[in-house]
């Protein structure tokens, strides 16, 4: 339900959710710094040496961050015009999950390992990118990925069938004696091999197994060309469109570079591009 | 020999082989779910823990699935207008192979590991994709791969010669002492290395061997650009043509360039296109 | 010195060096089959089990092949219009090297491992490809690679400097204690890592070493985009040119697909393309 | 502060810093040979066997090189029109760092391992490339990389967040028992995996861990398509523009499309081009 916001709520909303104003921008940058510091401390706390020496300090700082993020969550909820929508949005859920583990650790010891969820909040960085005029670049990428999602889906369905078949083949050929204990394990091996990761924790030992593995590697090596081709072709199209996004007012032709100031066909001056707004 | 189908056979044929009608679509989706469940059970049965506890249940379910698939195969055969053609088609053979292992396991214990062949039936998913309008995407991919098949063949011939020469070189340089036991084993190593999989089960130990291995890696790393380039260039062409996807009114053929005004096959004038809207 | 060929020499020359005539084609195919069989036997002989059982037979067959290839080399030399040029050409040297190891093995035991050089003769396959009309595809590939050779050279110079610097850094940081025994070994590690092969025979153990290794991996992962981009862009250009290799006789415009029969701009009939000769 | 150069200083400056004159070119080539020899000796000295036998000789040669490079540094400083600018430039700092370790080794034994810094001076090779007319190729590469730097930055930010999240997930799932000792170690594992390097020094052992690892590999395998696509699309544009490489007669700027008739920067008419010949 959309409520009427009071003037104070509106102001807070602009600062916390907005990014275009000076205060909103500073708030976002401060928030990202807080998240990064908080995550760094979770990381350091996972190193036994540091945990022993600074464990207590880390715990206190962690509680401090949790207090700040809890307050932030409360304010976000309070100043939202539509509280339910925020609480159920992806960002809203992540904001909540980012504070829960500390409280949970009172009851269940060790739960604060889950604080790593806080990391996902870093994705807010991309909201800040808008401020830095990187959004139009991100948009071209996003549009190209969106256009190619169906082809990528078809490709990955085929890949998964291929990997499953390869895994099963190797399970039958190599078997538990050579480390291919179960079919899921063999499929894990097939994924490790066809993506060319190649840990080497499970490797074929029989001549036939090695031949089939070699065949799988060659397929994996060649097939990477397909998603690359798909995304490149779509990206080229998107970059081309970016060039032709507006026409010359004189000759009505498009296809101008982003940095063009004069029409390349008739020499007339081109209108100003407002790249920030356009993005 | 093409036989006359009875009305019942025609109806069954439409449901089982067709995909455009409501019933046919539901049949295909049900079939895929059955295949996936059946394959999942084969996978679970390969895990020792599950096999011990649920082995008997799995065997019964497996027989159930085999019964269903046998019935399906019989009906497919019965309602086909050309039985021989279906039985000898790729799908027909896979359909038969998918039911044989269970029966074979009565005589030869352990043969039901071969049930994994059933997995290949999942490729029917791509027939269902047509329902979901993914086929045009799959077609663009398929056409691009078909157009590039010759270049890819030339490329892979060269790759195989290269890998064989590298393998033999390393066999001579490193020899059985350093794990390069035979020439085929050394070629296996060369494939693992040049495709950048890099298991690490066989690695060079001499200075000369390492230098040649390093050279092979650099070649493998650079050469991946070639198939990628081939497929990207073809895909870009195909995607461009997809944009102009409409047929000549005279000869009904498509595949015209975006700027084409006359059919490239029969010379008839093509209908006017509104490229801006189409894009 | 170019000699006058006798009629017999000319005939032999056409069969052995030529590829367009029926006999010449059959000769080339027979030669490739001989090379492949000969190489297969060298491979099988490298497997201890086979060597023990069939070692003597393999030796006899090897001598048979060597006799045939020696005769072939003599005839090639005899019928060449310019004997010196053939003897010093790349193919001439390979043809000689392919027969020497067997003779050498009389004096130096074990020299017949060098017979693997015979493998390089398989590259003659590409001469046969011309018969199979694959040459135009190979030409497009070759032209694209030739056009991009300078960019690829600049790129690989940078790569090698980068790999050397990374290797030296890791030698200083990790040192012989952690498996980075010498600077060349560390550079070998850097190549294994940056090309994403990743054997795992040498891995960093210190925190700083791992950070730098991770940085190197990210660079290696991203930088592969550069040669791919170079070759794709050149290939796209070459494929585009292939399309515009001849003009419509009516409107003088080019850019027609390879399979076009009518001009896409004016609808006039296009001249017949003789793809075989054009290539 | 820019000083007046004497005639002698000017002459030296032209030889040492310039590349276009005969002497300057020879000086640059000699310098590169010296650097390569010096670096080779540092490498050889790192091999225990050589160090024992030739260690003393290496030390003397090292001092010789250091003397030459010190003299070179002094002359560079002396003949620069703006000494401070040279001393603080990237090349100036590298030139200084390349001679310091030998002197430092008098006080701190072992410091001459740091001589590897000298390697970075090899980047001067790229100044010589200008002589060999490779610069225009390097320029196309550099411009394409510059144009794509924002998209690449967005992409790598996302990659790093992804790798951190994957690393943390695996730390929680696998834990120190399975080799994922700390969060930074787990992130190191995630980078090794997602870049498809795959050392195999840290591998998942639990079923859930392997599933998530497999998912990470697939993402890493697919996502490589994105930077490749970005750079390919930009390179294709740059190579296209390279074909139209000529400047506007009015504003002297280049980078016009092949079909441009008017300068996109100042609107002046561009000179007629004969595109067919140019291509």
PDB file of N, CA, C and O in Angstrom, chain B residues 176-238:
ATOM      1  N   UNK B 176      59.742 -42.174 -20.670  1.00  0.00           N
ATOM      2  CA  UNK B 176      58.978 -42.905 -19.647  1.00  0.00           C
ATOM      3  C   UNK B 176      59.417 -42.571 -18.213  1.00  0.00           C
ATOM      4  O   UNK B 176      58.623 -42.680 -17.289  1.00  0.00           O
ATOM      5  N   UNK B 177      60.679 -42.151 -18.033  1.00  0.00           N
ATOM      6  CA  UNK B 177      61.156 -41.852 -16.673  1.00  0.00           C
ATOM      7  C   UNK B 177      60.333 -40.734 -16.039  1.00  0.00           C
ATOM      8  O   UNK B 177      60.051 -40.738 -14.843  1.00  0.00           O
ATOM      9  N   UNK B 178      59.946 -39.735 -16.858  1.00  0.00           N
ATOM     10  CA  UNK B 178      59.222 -38.581 -16.325  1.00  0.00           C
ATOM     11  C   UNK B 178      57.710 -38.680 -16.501  1.00  0.00           C
ATOM     12  O   UNK B 178      57.014 -37.681 -16.447  1.00  0.00           O
ATOM     13  N   UNK B 179      57.201 -39.888 -16.761  1.00  0.00           N
ATOM     14  CA  UNK B 179      55.757 -40.060 -16.825  1.00  0.00           C
ATOM     15  C   UNK B 179      55.191 -40.065 -18.233  1.00  0.00           C
ATOM     16  O   UNK B 179      54.010 -40.316 -18.415  1.00  0.00           O
ATOM     17  N   UNK B 180      56.022 -39.775 -19.242  1.00  0.00           N
ATOM     18  CA  UNK B 180      55.551 -39.828 -20.626  1.00  0.00           C
ATOM     19  C   UNK B 180      55.838 -41.232 -21.164  1.00  0.00           C
ATOM     20  O   UNK B 180      56.722 -41.429 -21.981  1.00  0.00           O
ATOM     21  N   UNK B 181      55.052 -42.227 -20.671  1.00  0.00           N
ATOM     22  CA  UNK B 181      55.330 -43.636 -20.899  1.00  0.00           C
ATOM     23  C   UNK B 181      55.302 -44.073 -22.352  1.00  0.00           C
ATOM     24  O   UNK B 181      56.188 -44.779 -22.809  1.00  0.00           O
ATOM     25  N   UNK B 182      54.252 -43.688 -23.081  1.00  0.00           N
ATOM     26  CA  UNK B 182      54.115 -44.096 -24.476  1.00  0.00           C
ATOM     27  C   UNK B 182      53.753 -42.866 -25.306  1.00  0.00           C
ATOM     28  O   UNK B 182      53.408 -41.824 -24.760  1.00  0.00           O
ATOM     29  N   UNK B 183      53.816 -43.009 -26.636  1.00  0.00           N
ATOM     30  CA  UNK B 183      53.446 -41.868 -27.487  1.00  0.00           C
ATOM     31  C   UNK B 183      51.974 -41.493 -27.309  1.00  0.00           C
ATOM     32  O   UNK B 183      51.661 -40.317 -27.126  1.00  0.00           O
ATOM     33  N   UNK B 184      51.020 -42.476 -27.313  1.00  0.00           N
ATOM     34  CA  UNK B 184      49.625 -42.075 -27.079  1.00  0.00           C
ATOM     35  C   UNK B 184      49.451 -41.327 -25.750  1.00  0.00           C
ATOM     36  O   UNK B 184      48.725 -40.333 -25.682  1.00  0.00           O
ATOM     37  N   UNK B 185      50.139 -41.768 -24.705  1.00  0.00           N
ATOM     38  CA  UNK B 185      50.069 -41.062 -23.422  1.00  0.00           C
ATOM     39  C   UNK B 185      50.585 -39.628 -23.562  1.00  0.00           C
ATOM     40  O   UNK B 185      50.033 -38.701 -22.978  1.00  0.00           O
ATOM     41  N   UNK B 186      51.664 -39.465 -24.337  1.00  0.00           N
ATOM     42  CA  UNK B 186      52.239 -38.137 -24.525  1.00  0.00           C
ATOM     43  C   UNK B 186      51.302 -37.245 -25.325  1.00  0.00           C
ATOM     44  O   UNK B 186      51.205 -36.046 -25.083  1.00  0.00           O
ATOM     45  N   UNK B 187      50.588 -37.856 -26.282  1.00  0.00           N
ATOM     46  CA  UNK B 187      49.607 -37.072 -27.048  1.00  0.00           C
ATOM     47  C   UNK B 187      48.460 -36.662 -26.124  1.00  0.00           C
ATOM     48  O   UNK B 187      47.973 -35.532 -26.201  1.00  0.00           O
ATOM     49  N   UNK B 188      48.040 -37.588 -25.246  1.00  0.00           N
ATOM     50  CA  UNK B 188      47.025 -37.255 -24.231  1.00  0.00           C
ATOM     51  C   UNK B 188      47.491 -36.054 -23.416  1.00  0.00           C
ATOM     52  O   UNK B 188      46.751 -35.094 -23.200  1.00  0.00           O
ATOM     53  N   UNK B 189      48.775 -36.069 -23.008  1.00  0.00           N
ATOM     54  CA  UNK B 189      49.333 -34.933 -22.274  1.00  0.00           C
ATOM     55  C   UNK B 189      49.244 -33.657 -23.109  1.00  0.00           C
ATOM     56  O   UNK B 189      48.868 -32.593 -22.611  1.00  0.00           O
ATOM     57  N   UNK B 190      49.593 -33.776 -24.409  1.00  0.00           N
ATOM     58  CA  UNK B 190      49.591 -32.591 -25.279  1.00  0.00           C
ATOM     59  C   UNK B 190      48.178 -32.011 -25.384  1.00  0.00           C
ATOM     60  O   UNK B 190      47.997 -30.784 -25.355  1.00  0.00           O
ATOM     61  N   UNK B 191      47.171 -32.880 -25.480  1.00  0.00           N
ATOM     62  CA  UNK B 191      45.794 -32.394 -25.568  1.00  0.00           C
ATOM     63  C   UNK B 191      45.407 -31.714 -24.258  1.00  0.00           C
ATOM     64  O   UNK B 191      44.839 -30.616 -24.250  1.00  0.00           O
ATOM     65  N   UNK B 192      45.728 -32.366 -23.124  1.00  0.00           N
ATOM     66  CA  UNK B 192      45.420 -31.777 -21.810  1.00  0.00           C
ATOM     67  C   UNK B 192      46.066 -30.389 -21.686  1.00  0.00           C
ATOM     68  O   UNK B 192      45.481 -29.463 -21.132  1.00  0.00           O
ATOM     69  N   UNK B 193      47.270 -30.246 -22.236  1.00  0.00           N
ATOM     70  CA  UNK B 193      48.003 -28.988 -22.088  1.00  0.00           C
ATOM     71  C   UNK B 193      47.509 -27.917 -23.056  1.00  0.00           C
ATOM     72  O   UNK B 193      47.220 -26.787 -22.657  1.00  0.00           O
ATOM     73  N   UNK B 194      47.394 -28.283 -24.338  1.00  0.00           N
ATOM     74  CA  UNK B 194      47.082 -27.265 -25.355  1.00  0.00           C
ATOM     75  C   UNK B 194      45.647 -26.763 -25.213  1.00  0.00           C
ATOM     76  O   UNK B 194      45.350 -25.623 -25.509  1.00  0.00           O
ATOM     77  N   UNK B 195      44.736 -27.626 -24.730  1.00  0.00           N
ATOM     78  CA  UNK B 195      43.375 -27.139 -24.479  1.00  0.00           C
ATOM     79  C   UNK B 195      43.297 -26.365 -23.164  1.00  0.00           C
ATOM     80  O   UNK B 195      42.214 -25.972 -22.746  1.00  0.00           O
ATOM     81  N   UNK B 196      44.431 -26.169 -22.496  1.00  0.00           N
ATOM     82  CA  UNK B 196      44.547 -25.450 -21.215  1.00  0.00           C
ATOM     83  C   UNK B 196      43.752 -26.108 -20.087  1.00  0.00           C
ATOM     84  O   UNK B 196      43.400 -25.424 -19.121  1.00  0.00           O
ATOM     85  N   UNK B 197      43.458 -27.424 -20.209  1.00  0.00           N
ATOM     86  CA  UNK B 197      42.809 -28.104 -19.089  1.00  0.00           C
ATOM     87  C   UNK B 197      43.829 -28.235 -17.948  1.00  0.00           C
ATOM     88  O   UNK B 197      43.586 -27.800 -16.829  1.00  0.00           O
ATOM     89  N   UNK B 198      44.979 -28.859 -18.248  1.00  0.00           N
ATOM     90  CA  UNK B 198      46.079 -28.911 -17.278  1.00  0.00           C
ATOM     91  C   UNK B 198      45.782 -29.666 -16.007  1.00  0.00           C
ATOM     92  O   UNK B 198      45.790 -29.084 -14.929  1.00  0.00           O
ATOM     93  N   UNK B 199      45.527 -30.996 -16.107  1.00  0.00           N
ATOM     94  CA  UNK B 199      45.276 -31.788 -14.907  1.00  0.00           C
ATOM     95  C   UNK B 199      46.463 -31.747 -13.949  1.00  0.00           C
ATOM     96  O   UNK B 199      46.306 -31.659 -12.749  1.00  0.00           O
ATOM     97  N   UNK B 200      47.668 -31.901 -14.538  1.00  0.00           N
ATOM     98  CA  UNK B 200      48.837 -32.006 -13.677  1.00  0.00           C
ATOM     99  C   UNK B 200      49.159 -33.437 -13.309  1.00  0.00           C
ATOM    100  O   UNK B 200      50.008 -33.668 -12.463  1.00  0.00           O
ATOM    101  N   UNK B 201      48.476 -34.435 -13.925  1.00  0.00           N
ATOM    102  CA  UNK B 201      48.826 -35.833 -13.636  1.00  0.00           C
ATOM    103  C   UNK B 201      50.106 -36.235 -14.368  1.00  0.00           C
ATOM    104  O   UNK B 201      50.855 -37.078 -13.907  1.00  0.00           O
ATOM    105  N   UNK B 202      50.340 -35.630 -15.532  1.00  0.00           N
ATOM    106  CA  UNK B 202      51.604 -35.810 -16.249  1.00  0.00           C
ATOM    107  C   UNK B 202      52.168 -34.410 -16.474  1.00  0.00           C
ATOM    108  O   UNK B 202      51.493 -33.572 -17.067  1.00  0.00           O
ATOM    109  N   UNK B 203      53.361 -34.147 -15.961  1.00  0.00           N
ATOM    110  CA  UNK B 203      53.981 -32.822 -16.153  1.00  0.00           C
ATOM    111  C   UNK B 203      55.449 -33.008 -16.544  1.00  0.00           C
ATOM    112  O   UNK B 203      56.085 -33.976 -16.140  1.00  0.00           O
ATOM    113  N   UNK B 204      55.983 -32.063 -17.355  1.00  0.00           N
ATOM    114  CA  UNK B 204      57.389 -32.158 -17.748  1.00  0.00           C
ATOM    115  C   UNK B 204      58.303 -31.856 -16.561  1.00  0.00           C
ATOM    116  O   UNK B 204      57.951 -31.072 -15.682  1.00  0.00           O
ATOM    117  N   UNK B 205      59.472 -32.512 -16.538  1.00  0.00           N
ATOM    118  CA  UNK B 205      60.423 -32.280 -15.449  1.00  0.00           C
ATOM    119  C   UNK B 205      61.748 -31.704 -15.926  1.00  0.00           C
ATOM    120  O   UNK B 205      62.435 -31.058 -15.161  1.00  0.00           O
ATOM    121  N   UNK B 206      62.119 -31.956 -17.193  1.00  0.00           N
ATOM    122  CA  UNK B 206      63.396 -31.437 -17.678  1.00  0.00           C
ATOM    123  C   UNK B 206      63.233 -29.995 -18.134  1.00  0.00           C
ATOM    124  O   UNK B 206      62.115 -29.546 -18.422  1.00  0.00           O
ATOM    125  N   UNK B 207      64.358 -29.270 -18.183  1.00  0.00           N
ATOM    126  CA  UNK B 207      64.310 -27.862 -18.586  1.00  0.00           C
ATOM    127  C   UNK B 207      63.811 -27.735 -20.022  1.00  0.00           C
ATOM    128  O   UNK B 207      62.938 -26.911 -20.322  1.00  0.00           O
ATOM    129  N   UNK B 208      64.332 -28.602 -20.930  1.00  0.00           N
ATOM    130  CA  UNK B 208      63.921 -28.535 -22.332  1.00  0.00           C
ATOM    131  C   UNK B 208      62.437 -28.878 -22.461  1.00  0.00           C
ATOM    132  O   UNK B 208      61.684 -28.199 -23.173  1.00  0.00           O
ATOM    133  N   UNK B 209      62.003 -29.933 -21.735  1.00  0.00           N
ATOM    134  CA  UNK B 209      60.606 -30.328 -21.770  1.00  0.00           C
ATOM    135  C   UNK B 209      59.697 -29.199 -21.310  1.00  0.00           C
ATOM    136  O   UNK B 209      58.653 -28.943 -21.924  1.00  0.00           O
ATOM    137  N   UNK B 210      60.097 -28.504 -20.261  1.00  0.00           N
ATOM    138  CA  UNK B 210      59.282 -27.401 -19.752  1.00  0.00           C
ATOM    139  C   UNK B 210      59.223 -26.251 -20.751  1.00  0.00           C
ATOM    140  O   UNK B 210      58.174 -25.615 -20.908  1.00  0.00           O
ATOM    141  N   UNK B 211      60.337 -25.983 -21.426  1.00  0.00           N
ATOM    142  CA  UNK B 211      60.344 -24.917 -22.423  1.00  0.00           C
ATOM    143  C   UNK B 211      59.366 -25.246 -23.547  1.00  0.00           C
ATOM    144  O   UNK B 211      58.563 -24.398 -23.962  1.00  0.00           O
ATOM    145  N   UNK B 212      59.422 -26.494 -24.034  1.00  0.00           N
ATOM    146  CA  UNK B 212      58.535 -26.883 -25.129  1.00  0.00           C
ATOM    147  C   UNK B 212      57.089 -26.890 -24.654  1.00  0.00           C
ATOM    148  O   UNK B 212      56.185 -26.458 -25.375  1.00  0.00           O
ATOM    149  N   UNK B 213      56.858 -27.348 -23.415  1.00  0.00           N
ATOM    150  CA  UNK B 213      55.508 -27.330 -22.852  1.00  0.00           C
ATOM    151  C   UNK B 213      54.992 -25.894 -22.791  1.00  0.00           C
ATOM    152  O   UNK B 213      53.847 -25.612 -23.157  1.00  0.00           O
ATOM    153  N   UNK B 214      55.864 -24.970 -22.343  1.00  0.00           N
ATOM    154  CA  UNK B 214      55.470 -23.560 -22.242  1.00  0.00           C
ATOM    155  C   UNK B 214      55.101 -23.027 -23.612  1.00  0.00           C
ATOM    156  O   UNK B 214      54.104 -22.299 -23.774  1.00  0.00           O
ATOM    157  N   UNK B 215      55.877 -23.408 -24.626  1.00  0.00           N
ATOM    158  CA  UNK B 215      55.594 -22.982 -25.989  1.00  0.00           C
ATOM    159  C   UNK B 215      54.224 -23.521 -26.426  1.00  0.00           C
ATOM    160  O   UNK B 215      53.409 -22.799 -27.004  1.00  0.00           O
ATOM    161  N   UNK B 216      53.973 -24.803 -26.115  1.00  0.00           N
ATOM    162  CA  UNK B 216      52.686 -25.406 -26.449  1.00  0.00           C
ATOM    163  C   UNK B 216      51.517 -24.690 -25.780  1.00  0.00           C
ATOM    164  O   UNK B 216      50.476 -24.471 -26.392  1.00  0.00           O
ATOM    165  N   UNK B 217      51.711 -24.306 -24.516  1.00  0.00           N
ATOM    166  CA  UNK B 217      50.649 -23.590 -23.791  1.00  0.00           C
ATOM    167  C   UNK B 217      50.339 -22.258 -24.450  1.00  0.00           C
ATOM    168  O   UNK B 217      49.173 -21.887 -24.615  1.00  0.00           O
ATOM    169  N   UNK B 218      51.396 -21.530 -24.816  1.00  0.00           N
ATOM    170  CA  UNK B 218      51.186 -20.234 -25.447  1.00  0.00           C
ATOM    171  C   UNK B 218      50.432 -20.398 -26.762  1.00  0.00           C
ATOM    172  O   UNK B 218      49.512 -19.625 -27.062  1.00  0.00           O
ATOM    173  N   UNK B 219      50.790 -21.434 -27.526  1.00  0.00           N
ATOM    174  CA  UNK B 219      50.076 -21.689 -28.774  1.00  0.00           C
ATOM    175  C   UNK B 219      48.619 -22.034 -28.483  1.00  0.00           C
ATOM    176  O   UNK B 219      47.703 -21.490 -29.096  1.00  0.00           O
ATOM    177  N   UNK B 220      48.393 -22.916 -27.512  1.00  0.00           N
ATOM    178  CA  UNK B 220      47.033 -23.298 -27.166  1.00  0.00           C
ATOM    179  C   UNK B 220      46.210 -22.107 -26.707  1.00  0.00           C
ATOM    180  O   UNK B 220      45.030 -21.983 -27.028  1.00  0.00           O
ATOM    181  N   UNK B 221      46.872 -21.218 -25.960  1.00  0.00           N
ATOM    182  CA  UNK B 221      46.202 -20.037 -25.418  1.00  0.00           C
ATOM    183  C   UNK B 221      45.822 -19.067 -26.538  1.00  0.00           C
ATOM    184  O   UNK B 221      44.745 -18.464 -26.521  1.00  0.00           O
ATOM    185  N   UNK B 222      46.725 -18.940 -27.540  1.00  0.00           N
ATOM    186  CA  UNK B 222      46.485 -17.982 -28.621  1.00  0.00           C
ATOM    187  C   UNK B 222      45.522 -18.537 -29.653  1.00  0.00           C
ATOM    188  O   UNK B 222      44.669 -17.825 -30.181  1.00  0.00           O
ATOM    189  N   UNK B 223      45.624 -19.842 -29.916  1.00  0.00           N
ATOM    190  CA  UNK B 223      44.942 -20.463 -31.042  1.00  0.00           C
ATOM    191  C   UNK B 223      43.443 -20.594 -30.801  1.00  0.00           C
ATOM    192  O   UNK B 223      42.664 -20.704 -31.755  1.00  0.00           O
ATOM    193  N   UNK B 224      43.034 -20.542 -29.527  1.00  0.00           N
ATOM    194  CA  UNK B 224      41.608 -20.594 -29.213  1.00  0.00           C
ATOM    195  C   UNK B 224      40.890 -19.440 -29.905  1.00  0.00           C
ATOM    196  O   UNK B 224      39.696 -19.497 -30.194  1.00  0.00           O
ATOM    197  N   UNK B 225      41.655 -18.382 -30.204  1.00  0.00           N
ATOM    198  CA  UNK B 225      41.072 -17.220 -30.863  1.00  0.00           C
ATOM    199  C   UNK B 225      40.531 -17.573 -32.240  1.00  0.00           C
ATOM    200  O   UNK B 225      39.585 -16.939 -32.713  1.00  0.00           O
ATOM    201  N   UNK B 226      41.082 -18.605 -32.875  1.00  0.00           N
ATOM    202  CA  UNK B 226      40.690 -18.898 -34.252  1.00  0.00           C
ATOM    203  C   UNK B 226      39.262 -19.440 -34.351  1.00  0.00           C
ATOM    204  O   UNK B 226      38.439 -18.843 -35.055  1.00  0.00           O
ATOM    205  N   UNK B 227      38.905 -20.549 -33.645  1.00  0.00           N
ATOM    206  CA  UNK B 227      37.512 -20.984 -33.756  1.00  0.00           C
ATOM    207  C   UNK B 227      36.541 -19.925 -33.249  1.00  0.00           C
ATOM    208  O   UNK B 227      35.450 -19.768 -33.810  1.00  0.00           O
ATOM    209  N   UNK B 228      36.941 -19.201 -32.195  1.00  0.00           N
ATOM    210  CA  UNK B 228      36.081 -18.143 -31.684  1.00  0.00           C
ATOM    211  C   UNK B 228      35.832 -17.109 -32.771  1.00  0.00           C
ATOM    212  O   UNK B 228      34.692 -16.690 -32.999  1.00  0.00           O
ATOM    213  N   UNK B 229      36.906 -16.711 -33.439  1.00  0.00           N
ATOM    214  CA  UNK B 229      36.765 -15.729 -34.513  1.00  0.00           C
ATOM    215  C   UNK B 229      35.864 -16.239 -35.618  1.00  0.00           C
ATOM    216  O   UNK B 229      34.984 -15.516 -36.096  1.00  0.00           O
ATOM    217  N   UNK B 230      36.048 -17.490 -36.005  1.00  0.00           N
ATOM    218  CA  UNK B 230      35.246 -18.067 -37.092  1.00  0.00           C
ATOM    219  C   UNK B 230      33.768 -18.029 -36.738  1.00  0.00           C
ATOM    220  O   UNK B 230      32.936 -17.517 -37.494  1.00  0.00           O
ATOM    221  N   UNK B 231      33.449 -18.549 -35.540  1.00  0.00           N
ATOM    222  CA  UNK B 231      32.037 -18.653 -35.164  1.00  0.00           C
ATOM    223  C   UNK B 231      31.429 -17.273 -34.936  1.00  0.00           C
ATOM    224  O   UNK B 231      30.292 -17.013 -35.315  1.00  0.00           O
ATOM    225  N   UNK B 232      32.202 -16.369 -34.333  1.00  0.00           N
ATOM    226  CA  UNK B 232      31.681 -15.023 -34.111  1.00  0.00           C
ATOM    227  C   UNK B 232      31.337 -14.351 -35.428  1.00  0.00           C
ATOM    228  O   UNK B 232      30.258 -13.763 -35.583  1.00  0.00           O
ATOM    229  N   UNK B 233      32.266 -14.448 -36.386  1.00  0.00           N
ATOM    230  CA  UNK B 233      32.036 -13.785 -37.671  1.00  0.00           C
ATOM    231  C   UNK B 233      30.796 -14.356 -38.349  1.00  0.00           C
ATOM    232  O   UNK B 233      29.964 -13.608 -38.888  1.00  0.00           O
ATOM    233  N   UNK B 234      30.629 -15.681 -38.309  1.00  0.00           N
ATOM    234  CA  UNK B 234      29.466 -16.304 -38.939  1.00  0.00           C
ATOM    235  C   UNK B 234      28.180 -15.953 -38.194  1.00  0.00           C
ATOM    236  O   UNK B 234      27.153 -15.684 -38.804  1.00  0.00           O
ATOM    237  N   UNK B 235      28.267 -15.947 -36.841  1.00  0.00           N
ATOM    238  CA  UNK B 235      27.083 -15.634 -36.039  1.00  0.00           C
ATOM    239  C   UNK B 235      26.632 -14.203 -36.295  1.00  0.00           C
ATOM    240  O   UNK B 235      25.428 -13.936 -36.398  1.00  0.00           O
ATOM    241  N   UNK B 236      27.602 -13.291 -36.391  1.00  0.00           N
ATOM    242  CA  UNK B 236      27.250 -11.891 -36.633  1.00  0.00           C
ATOM    243  C   UNK B 236      26.494 -11.775 -37.947  1.00  0.00           C
ATOM    244  O   UNK B 236      25.488 -11.073 -38.041  1.00  0.00           O
ATOM    245  N   UNK B 237      26.965 -12.515 -38.973  1.00  0.00           N
ATOM    246  CA  UNK B 237      26.289 -12.507 -40.271  1.00  0.00           C
ATOM    247  C   UNK B 237      24.874 -13.060 -40.135  1.00  0.00           C
ATOM    248  O   UNK B 237      23.910 -12.481 -40.638  1.00  0.00           O
ATOM    249  N   UNK B 238      24.744 -14.202 -39.431  1.00  0.00           N
ATOM    250  CA  UNK B 238      23.450 -14.853 -39.289  1.00  0.00           C
ATOM    251  C   UNK B 238      22.465 -13.981 -38.506  1.00  0.00           C
ATOM    252  O   UNK B 238      21.294 -13.898 -38.853  1.00  0.00           O
TER     253      UNK B 238
END
